[in-house]
Tab-separated table of C-alpha atoms in Angstrom:
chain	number	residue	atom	x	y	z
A	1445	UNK	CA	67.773	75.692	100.245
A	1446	UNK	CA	68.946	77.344	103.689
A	1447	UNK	CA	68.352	81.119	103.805
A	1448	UNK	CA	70.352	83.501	105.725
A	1449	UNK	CA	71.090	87.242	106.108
A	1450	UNK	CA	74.841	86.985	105.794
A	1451	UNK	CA	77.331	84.558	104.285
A	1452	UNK	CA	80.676	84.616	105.813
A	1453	UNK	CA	83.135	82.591	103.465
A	1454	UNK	CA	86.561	82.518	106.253
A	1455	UNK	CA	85.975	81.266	109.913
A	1456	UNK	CA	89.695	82.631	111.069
A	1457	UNK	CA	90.482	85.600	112.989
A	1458	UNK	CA	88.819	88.271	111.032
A	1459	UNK	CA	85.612	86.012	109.491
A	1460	UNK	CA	85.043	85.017	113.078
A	1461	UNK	CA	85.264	88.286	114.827
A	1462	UNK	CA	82.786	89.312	112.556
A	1463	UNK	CA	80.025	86.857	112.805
A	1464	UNK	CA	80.276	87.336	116.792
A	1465	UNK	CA	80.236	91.189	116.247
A	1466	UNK	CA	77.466	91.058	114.018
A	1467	UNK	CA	75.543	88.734	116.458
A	1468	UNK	CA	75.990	90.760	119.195
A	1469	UNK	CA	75.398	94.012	117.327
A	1470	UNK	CA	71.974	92.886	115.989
A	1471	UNK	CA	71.255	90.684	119.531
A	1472	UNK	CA	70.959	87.463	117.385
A	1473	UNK	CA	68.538	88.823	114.576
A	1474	UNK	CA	70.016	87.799	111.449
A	1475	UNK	CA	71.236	84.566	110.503
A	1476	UNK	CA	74.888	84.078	109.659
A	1477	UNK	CA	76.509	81.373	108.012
A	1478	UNK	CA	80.156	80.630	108.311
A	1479	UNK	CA	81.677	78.792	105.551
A	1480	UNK	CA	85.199	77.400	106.390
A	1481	UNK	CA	87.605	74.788	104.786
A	1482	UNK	CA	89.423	74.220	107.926
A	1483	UNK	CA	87.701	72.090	111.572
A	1484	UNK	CA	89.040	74.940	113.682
A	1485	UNK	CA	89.428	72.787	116.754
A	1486	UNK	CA	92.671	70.757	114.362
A	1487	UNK	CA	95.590	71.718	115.456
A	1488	UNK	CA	96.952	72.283	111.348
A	1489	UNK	CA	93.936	74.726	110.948
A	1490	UNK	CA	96.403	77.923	109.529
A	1491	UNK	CA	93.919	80.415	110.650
A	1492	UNK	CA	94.525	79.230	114.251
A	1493	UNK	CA	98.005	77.940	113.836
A	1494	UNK	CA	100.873	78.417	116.404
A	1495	UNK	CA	101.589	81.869	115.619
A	1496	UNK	CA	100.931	84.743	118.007
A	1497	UNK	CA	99.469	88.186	116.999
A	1498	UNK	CA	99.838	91.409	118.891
A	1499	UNK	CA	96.483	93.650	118.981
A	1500	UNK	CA	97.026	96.934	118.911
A	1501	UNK	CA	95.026	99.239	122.159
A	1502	UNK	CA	92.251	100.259	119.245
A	1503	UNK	CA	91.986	96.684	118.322
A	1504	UNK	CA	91.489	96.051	121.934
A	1505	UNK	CA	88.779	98.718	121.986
A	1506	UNK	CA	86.873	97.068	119.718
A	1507	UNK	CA	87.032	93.611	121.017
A	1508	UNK	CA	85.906	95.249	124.141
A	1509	UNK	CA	82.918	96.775	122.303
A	1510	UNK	CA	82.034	93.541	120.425
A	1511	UNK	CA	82.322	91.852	123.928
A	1512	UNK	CA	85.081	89.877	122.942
A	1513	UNK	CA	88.194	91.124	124.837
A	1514	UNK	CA	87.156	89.589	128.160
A	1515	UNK	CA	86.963	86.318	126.592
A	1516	UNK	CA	91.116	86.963	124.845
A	1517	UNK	CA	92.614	88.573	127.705
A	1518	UNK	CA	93.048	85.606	130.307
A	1519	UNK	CA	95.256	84.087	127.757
A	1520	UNK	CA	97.608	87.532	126.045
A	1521	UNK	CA	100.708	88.886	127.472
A	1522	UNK	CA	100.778	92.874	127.634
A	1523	UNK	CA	103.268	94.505	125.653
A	1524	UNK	CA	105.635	97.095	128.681
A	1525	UNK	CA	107.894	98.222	126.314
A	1526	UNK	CA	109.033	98.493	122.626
A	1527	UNK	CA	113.168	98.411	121.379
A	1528	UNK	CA	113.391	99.455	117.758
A	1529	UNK	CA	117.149	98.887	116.545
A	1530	UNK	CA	119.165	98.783	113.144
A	1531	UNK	CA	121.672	95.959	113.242
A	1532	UNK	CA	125.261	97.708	112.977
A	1533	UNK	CA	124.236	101.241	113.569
A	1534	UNK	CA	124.154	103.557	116.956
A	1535	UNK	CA	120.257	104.328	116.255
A	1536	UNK	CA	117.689	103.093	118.243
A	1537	UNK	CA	114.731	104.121	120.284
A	1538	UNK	CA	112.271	102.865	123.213
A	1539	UNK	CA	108.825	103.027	123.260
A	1540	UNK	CA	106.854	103.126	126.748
A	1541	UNK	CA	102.914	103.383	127.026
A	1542	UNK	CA	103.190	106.229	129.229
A	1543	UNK	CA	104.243	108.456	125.618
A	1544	UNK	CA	100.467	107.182	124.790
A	1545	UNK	CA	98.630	107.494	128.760
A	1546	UNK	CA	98.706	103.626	128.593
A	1547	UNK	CA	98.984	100.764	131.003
A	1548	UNK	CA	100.044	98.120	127.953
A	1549	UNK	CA	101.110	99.041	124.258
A	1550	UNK	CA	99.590	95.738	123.092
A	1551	UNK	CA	98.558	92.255	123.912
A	1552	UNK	CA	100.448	89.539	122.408
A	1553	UNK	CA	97.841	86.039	121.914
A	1554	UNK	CA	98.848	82.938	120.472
A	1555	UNK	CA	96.237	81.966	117.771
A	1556	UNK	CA	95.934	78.544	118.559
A	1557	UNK	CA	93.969	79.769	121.679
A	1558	UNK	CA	91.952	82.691	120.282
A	1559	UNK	CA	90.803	79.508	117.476
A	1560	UNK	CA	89.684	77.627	120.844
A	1561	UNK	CA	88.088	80.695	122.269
A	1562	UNK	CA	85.884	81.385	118.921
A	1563	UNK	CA	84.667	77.943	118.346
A	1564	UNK	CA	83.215	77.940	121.530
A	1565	UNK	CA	81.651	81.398	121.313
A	1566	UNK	CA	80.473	80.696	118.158
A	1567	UNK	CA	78.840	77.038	118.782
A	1568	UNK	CA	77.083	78.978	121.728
A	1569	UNK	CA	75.132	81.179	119.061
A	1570	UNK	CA	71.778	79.778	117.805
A	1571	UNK	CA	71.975	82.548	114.915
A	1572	UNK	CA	75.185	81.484	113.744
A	1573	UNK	CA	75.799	78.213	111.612
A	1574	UNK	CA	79.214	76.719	111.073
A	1575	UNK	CA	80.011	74.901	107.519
A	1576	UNK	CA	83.299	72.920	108.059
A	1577	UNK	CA	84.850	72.156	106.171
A	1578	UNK	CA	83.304	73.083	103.171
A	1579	UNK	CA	84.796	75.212	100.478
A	1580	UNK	CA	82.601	77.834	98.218
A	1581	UNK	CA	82.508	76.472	94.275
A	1582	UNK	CA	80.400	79.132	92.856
A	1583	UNK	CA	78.696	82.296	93.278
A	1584	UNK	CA	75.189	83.329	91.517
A	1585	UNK	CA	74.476	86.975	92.533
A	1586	UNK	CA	70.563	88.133	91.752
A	1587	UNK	CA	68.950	91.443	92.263
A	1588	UNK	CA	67.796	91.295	96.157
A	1589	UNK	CA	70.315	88.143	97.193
A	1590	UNK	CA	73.186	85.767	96.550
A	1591	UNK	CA	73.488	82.312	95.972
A	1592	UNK	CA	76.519	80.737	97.055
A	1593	UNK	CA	77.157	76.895	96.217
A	1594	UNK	CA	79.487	74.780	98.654
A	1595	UNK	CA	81.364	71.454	97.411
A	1596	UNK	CA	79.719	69.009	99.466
A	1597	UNK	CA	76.603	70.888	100.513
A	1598	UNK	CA	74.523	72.355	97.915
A	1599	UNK	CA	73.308	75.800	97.467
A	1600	UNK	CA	72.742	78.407	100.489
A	1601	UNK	CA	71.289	82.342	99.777
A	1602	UNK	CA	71.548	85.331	101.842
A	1603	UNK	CA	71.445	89.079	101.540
A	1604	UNK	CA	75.052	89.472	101.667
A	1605	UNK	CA	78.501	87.673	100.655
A	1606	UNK	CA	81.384	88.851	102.754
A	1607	UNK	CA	84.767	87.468	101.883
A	1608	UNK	CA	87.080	86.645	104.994
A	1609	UNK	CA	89.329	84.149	103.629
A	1610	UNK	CA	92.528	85.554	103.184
A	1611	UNK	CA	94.973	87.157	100.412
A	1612	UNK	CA	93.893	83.868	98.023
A	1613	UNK	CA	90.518	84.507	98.317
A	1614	UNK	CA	88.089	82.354	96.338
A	1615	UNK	CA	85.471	84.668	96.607
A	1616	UNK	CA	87.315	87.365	94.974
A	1617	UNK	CA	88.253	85.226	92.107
A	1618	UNK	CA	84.938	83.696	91.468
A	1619	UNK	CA	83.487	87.646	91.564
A	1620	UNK	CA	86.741	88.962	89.648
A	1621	UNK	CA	87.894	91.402	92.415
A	1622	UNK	CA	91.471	91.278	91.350
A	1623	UNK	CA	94.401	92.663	93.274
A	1624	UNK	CA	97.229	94.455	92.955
A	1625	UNK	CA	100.701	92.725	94.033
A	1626	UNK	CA	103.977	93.910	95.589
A	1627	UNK	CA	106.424	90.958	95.950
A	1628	UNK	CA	109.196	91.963	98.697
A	1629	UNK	CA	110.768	89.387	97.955
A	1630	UNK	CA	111.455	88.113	101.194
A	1631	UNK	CA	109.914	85.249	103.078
A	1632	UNK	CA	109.078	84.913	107.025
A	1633	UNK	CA	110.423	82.414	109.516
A	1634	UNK	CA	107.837	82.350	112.428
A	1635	UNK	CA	108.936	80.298	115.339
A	1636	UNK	CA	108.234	80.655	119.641
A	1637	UNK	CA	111.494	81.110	121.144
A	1638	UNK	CA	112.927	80.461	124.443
A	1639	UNK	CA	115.316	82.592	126.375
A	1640	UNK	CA	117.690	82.141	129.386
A	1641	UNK	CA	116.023	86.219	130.981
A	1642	UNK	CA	112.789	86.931	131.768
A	1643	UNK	CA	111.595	89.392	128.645
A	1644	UNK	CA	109.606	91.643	131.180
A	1645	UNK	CA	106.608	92.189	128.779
A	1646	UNK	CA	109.539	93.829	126.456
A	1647	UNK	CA	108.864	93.348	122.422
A	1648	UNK	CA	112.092	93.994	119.959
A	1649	UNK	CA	112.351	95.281	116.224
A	1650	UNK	CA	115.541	95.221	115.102
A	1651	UNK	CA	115.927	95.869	111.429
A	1652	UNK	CA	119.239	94.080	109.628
A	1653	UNK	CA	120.798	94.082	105.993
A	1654	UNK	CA	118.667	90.861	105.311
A	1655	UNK	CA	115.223	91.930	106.754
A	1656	UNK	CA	113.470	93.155	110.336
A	1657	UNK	CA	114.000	90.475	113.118
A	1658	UNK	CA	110.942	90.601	115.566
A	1659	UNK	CA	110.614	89.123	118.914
A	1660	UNK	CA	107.105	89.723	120.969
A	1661	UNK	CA	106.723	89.017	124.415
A	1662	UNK	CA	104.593	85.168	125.104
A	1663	UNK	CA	103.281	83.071	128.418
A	1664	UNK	CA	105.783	80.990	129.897
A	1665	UNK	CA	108.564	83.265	128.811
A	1666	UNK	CA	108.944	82.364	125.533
A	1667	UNK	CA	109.088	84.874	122.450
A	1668	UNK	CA	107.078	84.872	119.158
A	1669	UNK	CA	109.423	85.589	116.580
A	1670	UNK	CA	109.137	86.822	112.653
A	1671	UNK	CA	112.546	86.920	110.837
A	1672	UNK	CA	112.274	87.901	107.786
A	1673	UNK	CA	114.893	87.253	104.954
A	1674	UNK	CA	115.503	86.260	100.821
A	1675	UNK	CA	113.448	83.005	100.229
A	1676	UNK	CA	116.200	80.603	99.818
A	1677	UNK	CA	117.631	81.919	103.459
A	1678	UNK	CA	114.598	81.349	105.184
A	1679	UNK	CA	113.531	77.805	103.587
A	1680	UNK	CA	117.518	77.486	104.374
A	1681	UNK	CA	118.170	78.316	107.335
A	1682	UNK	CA	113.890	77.139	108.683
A	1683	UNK	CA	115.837	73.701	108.543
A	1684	UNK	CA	119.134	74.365	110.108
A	1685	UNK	CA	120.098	72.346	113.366
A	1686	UNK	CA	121.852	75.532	114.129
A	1687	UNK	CA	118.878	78.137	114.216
A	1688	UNK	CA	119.091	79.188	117.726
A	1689	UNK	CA	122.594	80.268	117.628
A	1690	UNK	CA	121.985	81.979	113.952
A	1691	UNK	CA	119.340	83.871	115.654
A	1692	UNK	CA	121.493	84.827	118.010
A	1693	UNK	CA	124.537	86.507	116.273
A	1694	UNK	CA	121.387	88.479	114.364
A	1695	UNK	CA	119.344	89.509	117.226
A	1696	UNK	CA	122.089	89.561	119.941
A	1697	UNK	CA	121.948	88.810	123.681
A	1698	UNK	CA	119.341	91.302	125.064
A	1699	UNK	CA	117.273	88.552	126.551
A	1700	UNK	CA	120.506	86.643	127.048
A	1701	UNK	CA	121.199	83.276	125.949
A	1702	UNK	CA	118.614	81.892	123.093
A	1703	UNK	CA	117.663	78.382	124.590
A	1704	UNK	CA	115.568	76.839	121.776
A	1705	UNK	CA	113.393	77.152	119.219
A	1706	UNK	CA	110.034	75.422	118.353
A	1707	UNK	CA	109.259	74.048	114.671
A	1708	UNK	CA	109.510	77.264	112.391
A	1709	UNK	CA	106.796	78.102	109.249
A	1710	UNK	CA	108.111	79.662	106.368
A	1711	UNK	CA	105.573	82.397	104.905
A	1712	UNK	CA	106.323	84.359	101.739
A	1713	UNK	CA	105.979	88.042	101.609
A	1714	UNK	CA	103.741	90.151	99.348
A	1715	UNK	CA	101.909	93.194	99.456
A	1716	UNK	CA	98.073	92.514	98.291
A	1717	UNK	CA	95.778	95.196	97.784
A	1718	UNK	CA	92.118	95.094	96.521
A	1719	UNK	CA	90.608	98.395	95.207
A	1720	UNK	CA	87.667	97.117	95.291
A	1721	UNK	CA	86.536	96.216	98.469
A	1722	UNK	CA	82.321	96.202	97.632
A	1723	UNK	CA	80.045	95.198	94.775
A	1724	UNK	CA	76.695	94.191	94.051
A	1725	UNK	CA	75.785	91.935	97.690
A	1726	UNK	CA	79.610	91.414	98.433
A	1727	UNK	CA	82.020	92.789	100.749
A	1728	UNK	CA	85.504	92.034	101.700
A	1729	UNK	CA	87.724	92.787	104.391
A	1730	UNK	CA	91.032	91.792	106.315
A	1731	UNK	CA	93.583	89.791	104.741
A	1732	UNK	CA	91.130	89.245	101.434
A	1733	UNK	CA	91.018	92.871	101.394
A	1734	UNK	CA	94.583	93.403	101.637
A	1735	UNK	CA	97.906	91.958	103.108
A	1736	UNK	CA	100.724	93.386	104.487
A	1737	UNK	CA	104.311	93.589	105.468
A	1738	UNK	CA	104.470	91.701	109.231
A	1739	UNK	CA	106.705	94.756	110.157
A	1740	UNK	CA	104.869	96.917	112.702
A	1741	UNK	CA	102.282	93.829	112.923
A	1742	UNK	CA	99.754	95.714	111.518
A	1743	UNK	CA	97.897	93.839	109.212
A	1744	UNK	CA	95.788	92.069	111.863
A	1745	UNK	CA	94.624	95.101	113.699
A	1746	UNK	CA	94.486	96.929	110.205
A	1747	UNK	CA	91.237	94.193	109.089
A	1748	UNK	CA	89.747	94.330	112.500
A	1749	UNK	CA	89.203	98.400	111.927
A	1750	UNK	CA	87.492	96.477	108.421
A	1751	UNK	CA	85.029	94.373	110.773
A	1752	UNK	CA	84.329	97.240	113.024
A	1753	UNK	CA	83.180	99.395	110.145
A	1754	UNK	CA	81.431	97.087	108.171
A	1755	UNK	CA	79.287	96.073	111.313
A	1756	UNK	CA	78.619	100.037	111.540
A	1757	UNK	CA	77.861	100.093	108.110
A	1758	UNK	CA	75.459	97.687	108.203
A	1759	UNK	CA	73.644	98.514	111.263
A	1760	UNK	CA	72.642	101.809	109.333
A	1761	UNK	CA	71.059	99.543	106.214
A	1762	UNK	CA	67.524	99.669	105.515
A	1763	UNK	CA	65.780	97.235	107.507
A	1764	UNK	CA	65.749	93.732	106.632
A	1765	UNK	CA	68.069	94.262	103.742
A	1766	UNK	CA	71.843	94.056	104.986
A	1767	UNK	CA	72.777	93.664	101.417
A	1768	UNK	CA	71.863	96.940	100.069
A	1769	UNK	CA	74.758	98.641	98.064
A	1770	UNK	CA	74.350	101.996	99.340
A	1771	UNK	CA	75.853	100.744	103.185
A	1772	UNK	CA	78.429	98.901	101.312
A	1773	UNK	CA	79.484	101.705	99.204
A	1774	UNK	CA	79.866	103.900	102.716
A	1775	UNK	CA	82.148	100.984	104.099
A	1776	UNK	CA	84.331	101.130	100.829
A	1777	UNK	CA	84.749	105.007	101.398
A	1778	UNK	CA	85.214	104.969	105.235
A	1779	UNK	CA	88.242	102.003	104.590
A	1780	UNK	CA	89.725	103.719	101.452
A	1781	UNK	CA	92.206	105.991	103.955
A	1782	UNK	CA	93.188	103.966	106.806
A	1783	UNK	CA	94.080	100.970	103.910
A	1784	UNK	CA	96.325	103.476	101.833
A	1785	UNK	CA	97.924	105.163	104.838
A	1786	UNK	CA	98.873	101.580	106.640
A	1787	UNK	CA	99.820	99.946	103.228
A	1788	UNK	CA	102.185	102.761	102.445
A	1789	UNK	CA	103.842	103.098	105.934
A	1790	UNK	CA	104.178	99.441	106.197
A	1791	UNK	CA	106.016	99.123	103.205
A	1792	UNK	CA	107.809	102.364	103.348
A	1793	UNK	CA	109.492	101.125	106.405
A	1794	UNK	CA	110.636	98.195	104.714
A	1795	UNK	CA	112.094	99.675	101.807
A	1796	UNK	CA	113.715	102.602	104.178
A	1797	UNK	CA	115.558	100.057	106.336
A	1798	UNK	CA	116.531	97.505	103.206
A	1799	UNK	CA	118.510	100.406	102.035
A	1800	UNK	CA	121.838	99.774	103.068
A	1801	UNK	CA	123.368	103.196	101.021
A	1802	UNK	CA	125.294	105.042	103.462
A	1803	UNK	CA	123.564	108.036	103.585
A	1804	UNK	CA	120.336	106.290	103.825
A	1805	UNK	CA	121.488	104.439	106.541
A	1806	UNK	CA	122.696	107.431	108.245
A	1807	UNK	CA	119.732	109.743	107.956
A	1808	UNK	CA	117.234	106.744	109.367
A	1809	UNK	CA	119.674	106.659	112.358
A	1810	UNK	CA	119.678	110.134	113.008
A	1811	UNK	CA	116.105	109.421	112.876
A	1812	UNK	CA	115.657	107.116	115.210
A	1813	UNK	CA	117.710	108.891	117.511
A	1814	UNK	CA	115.589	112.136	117.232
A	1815	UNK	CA	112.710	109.870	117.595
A	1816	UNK	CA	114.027	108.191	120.920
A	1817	UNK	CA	115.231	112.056	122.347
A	1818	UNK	CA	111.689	113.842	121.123
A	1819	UNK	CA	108.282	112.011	122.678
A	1820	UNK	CA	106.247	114.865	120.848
A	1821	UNK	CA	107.770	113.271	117.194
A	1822	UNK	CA	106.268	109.841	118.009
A	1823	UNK	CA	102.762	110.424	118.569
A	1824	UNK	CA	101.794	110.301	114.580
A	1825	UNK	CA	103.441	106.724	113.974
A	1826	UNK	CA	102.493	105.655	117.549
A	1827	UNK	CA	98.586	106.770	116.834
A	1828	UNK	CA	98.802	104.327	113.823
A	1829	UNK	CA	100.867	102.110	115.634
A	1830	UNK	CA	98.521	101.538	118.313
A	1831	UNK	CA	95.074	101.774	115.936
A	1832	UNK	CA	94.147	105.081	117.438
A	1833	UNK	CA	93.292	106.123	113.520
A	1834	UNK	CA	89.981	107.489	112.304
A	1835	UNK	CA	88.103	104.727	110.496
């Protein structure tokens, strides 16, 4: 049987970012294993699919700590400037990053080439083993380690279990970590775009009756969009020879003419929340830990701030024992706040610009507005905005 310090079931965004944080952290010391279901370097992998992410400036931060960033950054697209609109009403408001001292408010990546980036950087570490694909079957926790069984492999043990693989996660079942679920009943149509004006580095959030539209700024000038809309709408309209020009009459013509649009993904949309995060030799973190509302994008940047604080966490452990509950428990209590806080913002802003009751509608407007007019009222939703939380 292979022993190793840490078992990483998820070899995605977050599970990667972690095995190359904790490597560099601890200078290639312990021995990770990376169990994934998916050959990152196929194109279908849905870790590394073709949707783009936008990291937040703290997210950037800590890629730079871990490292990382200079490996992402030849291949993002800064974010110069944020339009927030409701479909219908006068409100709206612009976002620059001099309100926040900033040259960018974001990078936007494509995932596709962050999966390219990460198999590479990760086939370059001699502490680091890859299983893929191979799926975890079960889970045997003793006293001082765990025991983790793959499909086609046999049994591997480490110190420590950390679930990475997303708001399904098997680990979490097998260890009955359950979760609490908020369906918002609405699904996500994620496409890239193309547009007749160059988008400047400019992002747009423009919130309708149906569901926030969201265009971010891509290479190439092309946009990442996430339109989100009733289930039956989006598997609808996913498939309509017409979905350029539907897109259109929603989002309107501020990048002009809407040339095409690539093959869309339709992605349902819940709220998942684990209040447990840690137990006996198991952590979790990032989309296993909880899922959110694409509106904002913060769920990606929201499980980094997980990574970065577990790897904290477990640089203060007792020595040779990465394991030990005590460092877990501290990671638990360091993530409770920044979890709540995002969850409930996240969804708050959903359920504030669903409501289509006139004086709702109204007061978010004057809102926005006073928002746009007054820098000094967004520097609480642009901290969080831009990961510049405590964690």
């Amino acid at each position: 049987m292979q022993l190793f310090d840490i078992v990483i079931s998820g070899g995605a965004m977050t599970g990667a970012t972690l095995a190359l944080a904790l490597n560099q952290r601890f200078n290639g010391r312990l021995k990770i294993a990376v169990v994934e279901a998916f050959d990152p370097s196929e194109q279908e992998h849905p870790g590394f699919d073709a949707r783009s992410i936008a990291l937040s400036d703290g997210t950037v931060r800590i890629l730079q700590a871990f490292d990382l960033w200079e490996h992402i950054f030849p291949y993002t697209t800064p974010i110069q400037h944020i339009h927030v609109s409701d479909a219908g009403h006068a409100g709206m408001a612009d976002i620059e990053p001099e309100h926040a001292g900033l040259s960018a408010l974001g990078y936007v990546v494509e995932l596709a080439d962050v999966g390219r980036i990460y198999t590479e950087l990760l086939r370059q570490c001699s502490s680091v083993s890859l299983f893929c694909p191979q799926q975890i079957e079960l889970v045997d926790r003793q006293p001082d380690s765990v025991t983790v069984t793959l499909k086609n492999f046999g049994d591997i043990q480490a110190k420590l279990l950390v679930a990475a693989d997303g708001s399904a996660s098997t680990c979490c079942e097998l260890l009955g970590h359950t979760a609490d679920v908020y369906d918002f009943e609405q699904s996500a149509v994620i496409a890239n775009v193309a547009v007749a004006q160059p988008h400047s580095g400019r992002a747009f959030e423009r919130f309708t009756p149906n569901g926030p539209v969201a265009l971010l700024p891509m290479k190439n000038e092309r946009m990442s969009l996430v339109w989100c809309m009733e289930p039956g709408q989006a598997e609808s309209i996913s498939s309509d020879d017409g979905f350029a020009e539907k897109l259109q009459q929603v989002f309107g013509w501020r990048l002009g003419k809407i040339l095409r649009a690539g093959s869309r993904a339709v992605y349902p949309l819940k709220l998942t929340v684990r209040s447990r995060t840690v137990s006996h030799r198991f952590a979790v973190i990032g989309n296993a830990a909880q899922t959110l509302h694409p509106i904002a994008g913060q769920g990606f940047n929201l499980g980094i701030r997980d990574v970065a604080t577990l790897v904290e966490c477990l640089e203060q452990q007792q020595p040779g024992d990465v394991g030990d509950i005590a460092g877990l428990l501290k990671y638990q209590d360091r993530r409770c706040s920044d979890r709540n806080q995002t969850a409930g913002i996240t969804s708050s802003l959903v359920s504030l610009f669903s409501n289509q009751w006139v004086p709702a509608a109204v007061s978010r407007n004057l809102g926005l507005m006073f928002f746009d007019l007054v820098p000094l009222l967004q520097q609480p939703l642009l901290k969080r905005t831009l990961g510049h939380v405590i964690r």
